[in-house]
PDB file of C-alpha atoms in Angstrom:
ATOM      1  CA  UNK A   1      -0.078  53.132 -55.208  1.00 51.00           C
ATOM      2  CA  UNK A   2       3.610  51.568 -54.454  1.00 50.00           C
ATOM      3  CA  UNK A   3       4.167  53.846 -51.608  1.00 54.00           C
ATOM      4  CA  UNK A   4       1.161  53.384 -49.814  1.00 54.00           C
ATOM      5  CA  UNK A   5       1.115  49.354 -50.501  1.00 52.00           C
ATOM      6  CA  UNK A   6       4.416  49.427 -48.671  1.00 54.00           C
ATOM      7  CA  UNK A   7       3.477  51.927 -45.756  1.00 53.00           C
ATOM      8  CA  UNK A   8       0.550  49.408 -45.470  1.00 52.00           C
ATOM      9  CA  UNK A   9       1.314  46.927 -42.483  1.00 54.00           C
ATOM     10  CA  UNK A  10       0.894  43.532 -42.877  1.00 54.00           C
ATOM     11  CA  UNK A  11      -1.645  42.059 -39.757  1.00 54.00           C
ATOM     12  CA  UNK A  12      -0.073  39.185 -38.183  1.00 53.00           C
ATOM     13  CA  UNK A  13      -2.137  35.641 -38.415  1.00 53.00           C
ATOM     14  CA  UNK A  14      -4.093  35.422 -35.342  1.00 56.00           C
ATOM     15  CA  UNK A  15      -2.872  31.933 -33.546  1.00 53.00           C
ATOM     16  CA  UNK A  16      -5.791  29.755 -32.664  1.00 54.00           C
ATOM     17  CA  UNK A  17      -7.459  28.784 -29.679  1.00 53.00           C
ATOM     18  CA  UNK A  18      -5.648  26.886 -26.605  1.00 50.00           C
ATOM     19  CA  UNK A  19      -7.388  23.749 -26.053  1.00 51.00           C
ATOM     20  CA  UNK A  20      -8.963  23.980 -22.960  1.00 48.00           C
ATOM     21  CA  UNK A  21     -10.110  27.894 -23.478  1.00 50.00           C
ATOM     22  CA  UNK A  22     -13.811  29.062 -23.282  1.00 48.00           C
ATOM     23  CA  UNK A  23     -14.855  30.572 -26.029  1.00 53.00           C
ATOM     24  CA  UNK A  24     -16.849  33.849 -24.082  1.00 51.00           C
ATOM     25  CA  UNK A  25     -13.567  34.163 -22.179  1.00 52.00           C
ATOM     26  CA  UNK A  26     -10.461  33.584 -24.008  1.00 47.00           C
ATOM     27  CA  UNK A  27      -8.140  34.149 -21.372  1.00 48.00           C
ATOM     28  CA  UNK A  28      -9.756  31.756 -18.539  1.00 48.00           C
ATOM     29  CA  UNK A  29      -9.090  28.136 -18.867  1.00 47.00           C
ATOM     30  CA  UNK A  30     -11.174  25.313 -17.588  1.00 50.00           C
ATOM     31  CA  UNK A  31      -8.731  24.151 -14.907  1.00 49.00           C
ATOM     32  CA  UNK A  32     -11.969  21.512 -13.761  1.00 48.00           C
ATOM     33  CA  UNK A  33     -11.727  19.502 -16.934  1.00 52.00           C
ATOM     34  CA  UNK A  34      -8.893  16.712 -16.545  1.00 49.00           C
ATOM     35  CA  UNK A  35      -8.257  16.905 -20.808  1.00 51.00           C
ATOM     36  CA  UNK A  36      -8.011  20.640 -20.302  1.00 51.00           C
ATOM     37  CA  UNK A  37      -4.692  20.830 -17.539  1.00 48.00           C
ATOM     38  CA  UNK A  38      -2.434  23.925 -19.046  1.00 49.00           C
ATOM     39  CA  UNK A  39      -0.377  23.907 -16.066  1.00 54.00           C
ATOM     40  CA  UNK A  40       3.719  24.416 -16.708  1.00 55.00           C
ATOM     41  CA  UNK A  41       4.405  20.357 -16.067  1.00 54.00           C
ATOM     42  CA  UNK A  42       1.965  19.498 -18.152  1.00 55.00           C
ATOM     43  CA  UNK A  43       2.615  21.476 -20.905  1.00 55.00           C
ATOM     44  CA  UNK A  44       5.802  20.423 -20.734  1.00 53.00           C
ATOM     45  CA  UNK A  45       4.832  16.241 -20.501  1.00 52.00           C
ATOM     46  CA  UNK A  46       3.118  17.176 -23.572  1.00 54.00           C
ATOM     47  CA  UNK A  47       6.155  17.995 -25.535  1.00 55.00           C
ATOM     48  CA  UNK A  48       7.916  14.746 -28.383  1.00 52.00           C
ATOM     49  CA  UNK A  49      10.896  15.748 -26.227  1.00 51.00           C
ATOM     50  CA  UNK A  50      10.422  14.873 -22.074  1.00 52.00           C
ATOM     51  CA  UNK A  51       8.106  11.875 -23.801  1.00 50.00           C
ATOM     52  CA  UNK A  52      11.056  10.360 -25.702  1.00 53.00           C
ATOM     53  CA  UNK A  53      13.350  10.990 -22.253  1.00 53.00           C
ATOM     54  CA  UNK A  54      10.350   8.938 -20.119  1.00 50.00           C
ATOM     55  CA  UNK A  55       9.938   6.177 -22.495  1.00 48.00           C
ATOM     56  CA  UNK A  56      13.745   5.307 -22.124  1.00 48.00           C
ATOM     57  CA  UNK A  57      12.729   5.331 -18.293  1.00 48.00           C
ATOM     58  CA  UNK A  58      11.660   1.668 -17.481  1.00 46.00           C
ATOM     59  CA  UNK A  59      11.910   1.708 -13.876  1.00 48.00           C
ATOM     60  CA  UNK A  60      11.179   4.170 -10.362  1.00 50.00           C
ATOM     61  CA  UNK A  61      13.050   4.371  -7.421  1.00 52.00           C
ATOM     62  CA  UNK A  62      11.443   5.521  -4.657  1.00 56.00           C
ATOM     63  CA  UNK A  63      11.382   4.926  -0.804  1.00 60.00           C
ATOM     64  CA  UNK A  64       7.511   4.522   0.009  1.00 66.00           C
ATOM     65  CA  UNK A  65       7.703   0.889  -1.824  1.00 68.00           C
ATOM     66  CA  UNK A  66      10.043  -0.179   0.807  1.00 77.00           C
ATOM     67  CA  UNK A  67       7.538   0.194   3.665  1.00 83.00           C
ATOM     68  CA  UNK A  68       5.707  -3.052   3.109  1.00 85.00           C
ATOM     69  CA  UNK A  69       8.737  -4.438   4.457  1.00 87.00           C
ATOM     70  CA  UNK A  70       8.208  -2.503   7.727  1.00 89.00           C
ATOM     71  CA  UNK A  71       4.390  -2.887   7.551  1.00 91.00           C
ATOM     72  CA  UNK A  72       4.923  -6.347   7.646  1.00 93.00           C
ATOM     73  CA  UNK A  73       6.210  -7.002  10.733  1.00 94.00           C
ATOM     74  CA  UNK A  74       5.589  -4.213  12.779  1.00 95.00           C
ATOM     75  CA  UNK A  75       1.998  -4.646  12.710  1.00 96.00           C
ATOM     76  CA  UNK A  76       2.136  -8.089  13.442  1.00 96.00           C
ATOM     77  CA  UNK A  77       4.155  -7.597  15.932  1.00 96.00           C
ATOM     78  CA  UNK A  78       1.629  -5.109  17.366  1.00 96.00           C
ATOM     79  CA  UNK A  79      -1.369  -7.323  17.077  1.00 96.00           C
ATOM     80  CA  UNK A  80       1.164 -10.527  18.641  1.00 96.00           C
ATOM     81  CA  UNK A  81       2.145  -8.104  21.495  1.00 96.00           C
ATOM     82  CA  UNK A  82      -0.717  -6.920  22.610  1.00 96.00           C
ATOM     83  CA  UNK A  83      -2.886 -10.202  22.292  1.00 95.00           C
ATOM     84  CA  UNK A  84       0.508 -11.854  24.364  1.00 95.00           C
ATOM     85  CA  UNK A  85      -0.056  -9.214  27.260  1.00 95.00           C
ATOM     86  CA  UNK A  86      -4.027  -9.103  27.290  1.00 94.00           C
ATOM     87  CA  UNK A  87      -3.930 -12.792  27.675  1.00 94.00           C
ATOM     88  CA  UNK A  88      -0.909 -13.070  29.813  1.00 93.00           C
ATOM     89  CA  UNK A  89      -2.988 -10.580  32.498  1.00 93.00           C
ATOM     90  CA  UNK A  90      -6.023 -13.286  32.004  1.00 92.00           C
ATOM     91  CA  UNK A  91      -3.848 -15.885  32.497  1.00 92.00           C
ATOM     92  CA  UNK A  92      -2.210 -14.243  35.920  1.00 91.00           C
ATOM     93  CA  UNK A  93      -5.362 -13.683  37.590  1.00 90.00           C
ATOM     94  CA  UNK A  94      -6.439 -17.496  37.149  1.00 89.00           C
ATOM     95  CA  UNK A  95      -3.201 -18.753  37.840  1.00 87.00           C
ATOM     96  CA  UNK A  96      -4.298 -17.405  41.714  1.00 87.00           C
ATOM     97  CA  UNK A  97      -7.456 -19.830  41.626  1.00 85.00           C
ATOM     98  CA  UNK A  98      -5.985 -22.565  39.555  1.00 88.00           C
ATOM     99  CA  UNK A  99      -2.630 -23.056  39.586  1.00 87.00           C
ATOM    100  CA  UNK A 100      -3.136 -26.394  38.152  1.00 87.00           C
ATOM    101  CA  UNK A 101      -4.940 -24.536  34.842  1.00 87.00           C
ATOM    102  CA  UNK A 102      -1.846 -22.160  34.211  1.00 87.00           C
ATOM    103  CA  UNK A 103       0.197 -24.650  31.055  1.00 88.00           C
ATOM    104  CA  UNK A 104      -3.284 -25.819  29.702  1.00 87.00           C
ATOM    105  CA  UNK A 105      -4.538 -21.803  29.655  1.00 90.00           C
ATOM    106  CA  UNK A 106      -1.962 -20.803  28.046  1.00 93.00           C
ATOM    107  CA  UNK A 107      -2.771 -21.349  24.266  1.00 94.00           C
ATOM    108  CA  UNK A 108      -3.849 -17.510  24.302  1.00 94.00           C
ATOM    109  CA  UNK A 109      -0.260 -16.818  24.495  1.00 95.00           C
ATOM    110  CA  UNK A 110       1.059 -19.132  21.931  1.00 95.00           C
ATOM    111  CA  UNK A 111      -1.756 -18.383  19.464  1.00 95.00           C
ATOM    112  CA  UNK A 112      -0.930 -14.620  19.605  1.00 95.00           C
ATOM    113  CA  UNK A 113       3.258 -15.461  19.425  1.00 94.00           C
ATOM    114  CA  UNK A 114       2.350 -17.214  15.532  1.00 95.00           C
ATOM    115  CA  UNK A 115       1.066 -14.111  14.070  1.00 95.00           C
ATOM    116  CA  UNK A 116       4.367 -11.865  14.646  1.00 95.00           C
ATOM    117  CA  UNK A 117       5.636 -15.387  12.101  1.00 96.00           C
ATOM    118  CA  UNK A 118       3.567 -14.600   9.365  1.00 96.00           C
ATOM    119  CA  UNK A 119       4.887 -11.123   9.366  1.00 94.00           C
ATOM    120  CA  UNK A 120       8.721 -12.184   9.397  1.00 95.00           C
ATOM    121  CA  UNK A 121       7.764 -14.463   7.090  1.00 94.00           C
ATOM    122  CA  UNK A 122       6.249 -11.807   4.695  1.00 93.00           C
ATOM    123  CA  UNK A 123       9.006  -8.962   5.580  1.00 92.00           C
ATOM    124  CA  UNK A 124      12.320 -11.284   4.548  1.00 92.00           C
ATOM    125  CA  UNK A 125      10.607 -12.251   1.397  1.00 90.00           C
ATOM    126  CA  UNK A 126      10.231  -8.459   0.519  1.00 87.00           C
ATOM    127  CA  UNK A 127      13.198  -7.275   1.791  1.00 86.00           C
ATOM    128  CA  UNK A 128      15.168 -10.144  -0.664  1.00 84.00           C
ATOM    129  CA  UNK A 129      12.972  -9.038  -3.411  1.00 79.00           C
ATOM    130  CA  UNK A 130      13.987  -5.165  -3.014  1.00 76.00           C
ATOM    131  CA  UNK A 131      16.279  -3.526  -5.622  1.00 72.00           C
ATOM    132  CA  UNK A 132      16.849  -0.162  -6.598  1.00 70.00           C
ATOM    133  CA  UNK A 133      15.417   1.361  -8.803  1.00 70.00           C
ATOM    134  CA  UNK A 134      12.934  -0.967  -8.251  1.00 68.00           C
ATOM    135  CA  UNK A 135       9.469  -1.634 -11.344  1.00 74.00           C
ATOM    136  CA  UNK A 136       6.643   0.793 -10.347  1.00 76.00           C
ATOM    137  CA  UNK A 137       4.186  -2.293 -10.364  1.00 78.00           C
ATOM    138  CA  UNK A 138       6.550  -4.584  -8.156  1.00 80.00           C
ATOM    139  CA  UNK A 139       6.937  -1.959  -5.677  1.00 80.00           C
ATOM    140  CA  UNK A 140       2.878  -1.304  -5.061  1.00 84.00           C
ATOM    141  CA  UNK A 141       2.451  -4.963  -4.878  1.00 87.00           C
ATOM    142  CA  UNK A 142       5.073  -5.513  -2.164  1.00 87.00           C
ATOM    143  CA  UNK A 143       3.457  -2.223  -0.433  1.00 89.00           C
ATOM    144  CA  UNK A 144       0.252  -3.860  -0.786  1.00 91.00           C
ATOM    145  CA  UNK A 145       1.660  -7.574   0.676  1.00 92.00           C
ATOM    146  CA  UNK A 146       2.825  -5.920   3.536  1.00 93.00           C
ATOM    147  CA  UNK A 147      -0.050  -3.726   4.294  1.00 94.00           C
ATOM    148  CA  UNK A 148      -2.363  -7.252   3.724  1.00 95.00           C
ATOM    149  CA  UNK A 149      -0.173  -9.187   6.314  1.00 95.00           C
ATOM    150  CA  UNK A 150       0.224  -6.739   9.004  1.00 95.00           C
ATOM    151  CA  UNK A 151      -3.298  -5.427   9.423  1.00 96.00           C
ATOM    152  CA  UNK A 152      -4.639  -8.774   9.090  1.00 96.00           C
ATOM    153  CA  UNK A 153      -1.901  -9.826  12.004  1.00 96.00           C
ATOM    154  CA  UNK A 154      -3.128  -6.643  13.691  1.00 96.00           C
ATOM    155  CA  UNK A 155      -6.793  -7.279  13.937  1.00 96.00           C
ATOM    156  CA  UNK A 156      -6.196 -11.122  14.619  1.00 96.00           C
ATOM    157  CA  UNK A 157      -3.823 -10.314  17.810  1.00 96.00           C
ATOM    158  CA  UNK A 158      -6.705  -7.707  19.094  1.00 96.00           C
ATOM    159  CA  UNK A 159      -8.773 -10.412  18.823  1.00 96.00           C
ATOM    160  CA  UNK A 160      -6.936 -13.477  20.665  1.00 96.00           C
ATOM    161  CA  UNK A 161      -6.307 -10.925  23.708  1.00 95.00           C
ATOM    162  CA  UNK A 162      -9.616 -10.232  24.119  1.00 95.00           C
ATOM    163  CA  UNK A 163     -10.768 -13.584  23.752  1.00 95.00           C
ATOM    164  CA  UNK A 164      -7.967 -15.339  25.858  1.00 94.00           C
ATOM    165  CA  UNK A 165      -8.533 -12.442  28.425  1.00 94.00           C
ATOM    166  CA  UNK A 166     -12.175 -13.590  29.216  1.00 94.00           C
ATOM    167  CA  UNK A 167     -11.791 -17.271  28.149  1.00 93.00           C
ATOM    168  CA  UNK A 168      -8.739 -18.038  30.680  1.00 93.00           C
ATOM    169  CA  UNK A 169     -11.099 -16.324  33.482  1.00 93.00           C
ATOM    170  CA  UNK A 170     -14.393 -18.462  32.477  1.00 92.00           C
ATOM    171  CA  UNK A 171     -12.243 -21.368  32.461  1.00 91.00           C
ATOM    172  CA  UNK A 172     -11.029 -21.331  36.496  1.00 90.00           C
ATOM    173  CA  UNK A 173     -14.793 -21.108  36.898  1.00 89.00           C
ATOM    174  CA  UNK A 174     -16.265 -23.839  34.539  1.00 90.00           C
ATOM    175  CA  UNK A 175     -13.932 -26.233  33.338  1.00 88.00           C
ATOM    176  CA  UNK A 176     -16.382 -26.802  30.117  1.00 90.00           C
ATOM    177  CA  UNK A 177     -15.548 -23.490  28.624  1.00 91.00           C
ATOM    178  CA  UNK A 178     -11.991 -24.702  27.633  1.00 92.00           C
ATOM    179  CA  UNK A 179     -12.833 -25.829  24.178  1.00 93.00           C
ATOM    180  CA  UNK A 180     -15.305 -23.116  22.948  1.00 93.00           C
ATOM    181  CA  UNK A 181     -12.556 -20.671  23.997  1.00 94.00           C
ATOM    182  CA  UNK A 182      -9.977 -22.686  21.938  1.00 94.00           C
ATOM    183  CA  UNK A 183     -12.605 -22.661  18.710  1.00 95.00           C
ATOM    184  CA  UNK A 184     -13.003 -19.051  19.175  1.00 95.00           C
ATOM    185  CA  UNK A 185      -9.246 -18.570  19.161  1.00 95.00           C
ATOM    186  CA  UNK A 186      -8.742 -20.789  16.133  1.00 95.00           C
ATOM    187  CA  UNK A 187     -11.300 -18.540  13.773  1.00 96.00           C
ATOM    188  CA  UNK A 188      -9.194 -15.460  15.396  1.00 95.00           C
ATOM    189  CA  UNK A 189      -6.124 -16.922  14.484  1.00 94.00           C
ATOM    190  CA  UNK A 190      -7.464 -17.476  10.586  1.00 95.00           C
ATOM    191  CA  UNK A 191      -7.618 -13.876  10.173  1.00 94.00           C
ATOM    192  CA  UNK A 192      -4.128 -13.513  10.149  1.00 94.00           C
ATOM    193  CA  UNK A 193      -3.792 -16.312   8.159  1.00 95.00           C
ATOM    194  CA  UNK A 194      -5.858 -14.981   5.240  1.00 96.00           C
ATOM    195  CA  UNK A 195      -3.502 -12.289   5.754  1.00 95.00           C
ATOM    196  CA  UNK A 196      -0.243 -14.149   5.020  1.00 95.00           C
ATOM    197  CA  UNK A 197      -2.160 -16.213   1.999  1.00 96.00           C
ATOM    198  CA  UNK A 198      -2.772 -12.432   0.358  1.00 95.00           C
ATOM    199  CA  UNK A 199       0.620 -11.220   1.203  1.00 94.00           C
ATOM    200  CA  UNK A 200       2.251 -14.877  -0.295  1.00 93.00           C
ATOM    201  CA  UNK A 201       0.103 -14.258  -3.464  1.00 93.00           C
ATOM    202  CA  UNK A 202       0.692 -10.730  -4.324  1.00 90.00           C
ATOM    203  CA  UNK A 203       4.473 -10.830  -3.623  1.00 86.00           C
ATOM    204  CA  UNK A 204       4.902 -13.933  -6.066  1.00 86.00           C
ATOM    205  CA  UNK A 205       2.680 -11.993  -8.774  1.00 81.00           C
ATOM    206  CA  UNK A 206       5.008  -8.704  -8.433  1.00 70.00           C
ATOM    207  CA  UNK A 207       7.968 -10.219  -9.833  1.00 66.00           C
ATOM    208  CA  UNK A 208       6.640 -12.136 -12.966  1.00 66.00           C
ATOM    209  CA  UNK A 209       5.651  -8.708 -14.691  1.00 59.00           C
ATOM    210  CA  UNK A 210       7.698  -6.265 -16.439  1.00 54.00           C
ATOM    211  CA  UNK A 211       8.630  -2.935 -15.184  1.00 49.00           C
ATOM    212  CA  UNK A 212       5.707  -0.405 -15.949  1.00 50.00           C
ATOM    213  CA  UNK A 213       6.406   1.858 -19.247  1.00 49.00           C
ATOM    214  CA  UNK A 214       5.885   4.909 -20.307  1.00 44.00           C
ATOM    215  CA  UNK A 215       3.069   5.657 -23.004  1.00 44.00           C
ATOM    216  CA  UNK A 216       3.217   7.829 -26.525  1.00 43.00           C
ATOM    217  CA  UNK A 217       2.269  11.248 -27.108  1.00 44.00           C
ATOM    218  CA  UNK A 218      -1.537  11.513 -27.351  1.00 45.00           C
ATOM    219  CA  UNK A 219      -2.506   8.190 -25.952  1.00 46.00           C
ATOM    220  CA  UNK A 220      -3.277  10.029 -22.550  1.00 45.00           C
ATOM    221  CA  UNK A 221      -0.378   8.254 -20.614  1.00 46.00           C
ATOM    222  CA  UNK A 222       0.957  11.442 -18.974  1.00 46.00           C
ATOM    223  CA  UNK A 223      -1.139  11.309 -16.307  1.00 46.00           C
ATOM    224  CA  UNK A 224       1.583   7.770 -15.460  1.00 49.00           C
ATOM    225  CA  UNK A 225       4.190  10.515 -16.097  1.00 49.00           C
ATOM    226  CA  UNK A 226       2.611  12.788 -13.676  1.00 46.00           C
ATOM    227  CA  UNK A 227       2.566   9.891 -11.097  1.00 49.00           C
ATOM    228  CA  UNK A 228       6.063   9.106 -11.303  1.00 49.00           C
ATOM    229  CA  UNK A 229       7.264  12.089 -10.922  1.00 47.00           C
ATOM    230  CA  UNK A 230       5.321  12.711  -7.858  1.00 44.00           C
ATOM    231  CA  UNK A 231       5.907   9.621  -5.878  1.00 46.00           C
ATOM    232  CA  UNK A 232       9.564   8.844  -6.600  1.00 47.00           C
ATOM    233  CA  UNK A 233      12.529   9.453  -8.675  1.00 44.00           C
ATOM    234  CA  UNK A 234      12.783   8.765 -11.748  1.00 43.00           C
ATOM    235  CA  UNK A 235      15.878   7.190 -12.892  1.00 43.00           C
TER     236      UNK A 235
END
C-alpha cells in the first residue's frame, strides 16, 4: 500500500475561472463587456504595482492641450478675414455709385477687425497659463476656451461678410437701409462675443482646481489610467 500511495500522482488544484470567461466556452472571453477587458494593458493597470506608480503621477504632459492656444486665434482670425474681404468687395462696388457713402459703409470692416481681438485676447491668456507637465483638467479646459472663442469668432465673421456684402450695396440704393444693416451686424457681432464670455469663464475655472489623480485598485479608475496613457505622457 506504501508503494502504490507514492506512485500515485497528486492532481494539481484546478485554478478558477478568469473573470470575464463564459462558462460554455472557457477559453473565449467577452471582449464586448467593458468590466470584462483581459487585454495585456489592462491586466497590467490592474496590478497594486503600476497603480501605486500612477497615483504618485499628479500631472500629464501632453501637446494636444496646447492647441486652444492656436484655436484661439486662428479661427478668429479666419472668421475676421474673411468677413474684412466679403465686405471690403461690398464696399468697392458702392464706393463707384457713392463715393460720398464709402467712411459711413464701412462699419462692416471694423465690426469684422474686433473679432480677430477676442481671439488674441483668449490665446495670450492661455499661452501665460501653459506649463509643462501641465493638470489633465486645466489642459481640456484651455482646449475647450479656445475651441469656444474661435468657432464662435468663426461663425460671427461669416456672418458680418455676408451681411456687410449686401447691406453696403442696399445702402447706395436706399439710404434708409443704413441702420437695419448696422442692427443686423450688431446681433452678428454678439456671437463672437458669447464666444469670448465662454472662453473668459472656462480659462479662469481651469486654474482653481487641482491636478486630476489617479484612483485605487478596484474603484474602476483605470479606465483614467487608460486615458492618460493614450493622450499624453505621463510624467
Amino acid at each position: 500500500m506504501g508503494r502504490r500511495s507514492q506512485n500515485i500522482r497528486k492532481t494539481p488544484a484546478r485554478p478558477g475561472p478568469i473573470p470575464g470567461q463564459s462558462q460554455a466556452n472557457p477559453t473565449a472571453i467577452d471582449h464586448l463587456n467593458p468590466s470584462n477587458h483581459q487585454s495585456s494593458l489592462f491586466l497590467f493597470l490592474q496590478s497594486n504595482a503600476a497603480l501605486r506608480v500612477l497615483q504618485k503621477t499628479h500631472t500629464i504632459r501632453t501637446v494636444t492641450f496646447e492647441h486652444g492656444c492656436t484655436a484661439a486665434i486662428v479661427f478668429t482670425c479666419i472668421g475676421a478675414s474673411y468677413g474684412t474681404s466679403k465686405s471690403g468687395v461690398g464696399i468697392s462696388a458702392m464706393g463707384v455709385l457713392r463715393p460720398d457713402l464709402m467712411m459711413k459703409c464701412i462699419i462692416p470692416v471694423v465690426m469684422a477687425g474686433i473679432i480677430a481681438i477676442y481671439g488674441l485676447v483668449v490665446s495670450v491668456l492661455i499661452s501665460g497659463s501653459l506649463q509643462s507637465p501641465m493638470p489633465l483638467y486645466q489642459g481640456f479646459v484651455q482646449l475647450g476656451a479656445g475651441l469656444s472663442v474661435g468657432l464662435a469668432g468663426l461663425s460671427a465673421g461669416f456672418a458680418i461678410g455676408i451681411v456687410g456684402d449686401a447691406g453696403v450695396r442696399g445702402t447706395a440704393q436706399q439710404p434708409r437701409l443704413f441702420v437695419g444693416m448696422v442692427l443686423i451686424l450688431i446681433f452678428a457681432e454678439v456671437l463672437g462675443l458669447y464666444g469670448l464670455i465662454v472662453a473668459l469663464i472656462l480659462n479662469t475655472r481651469g486654474s482653481q482646481h487641482p491636478p486630476c489623480r489617479f484612483g485605487s485598485p478596484g474603484n474602476g479608475s483605470n479606465v483614467v489610467a487608460v486615458n492618460a496613457i493614450i493622450l499624453g505622457e505621463v510624467k
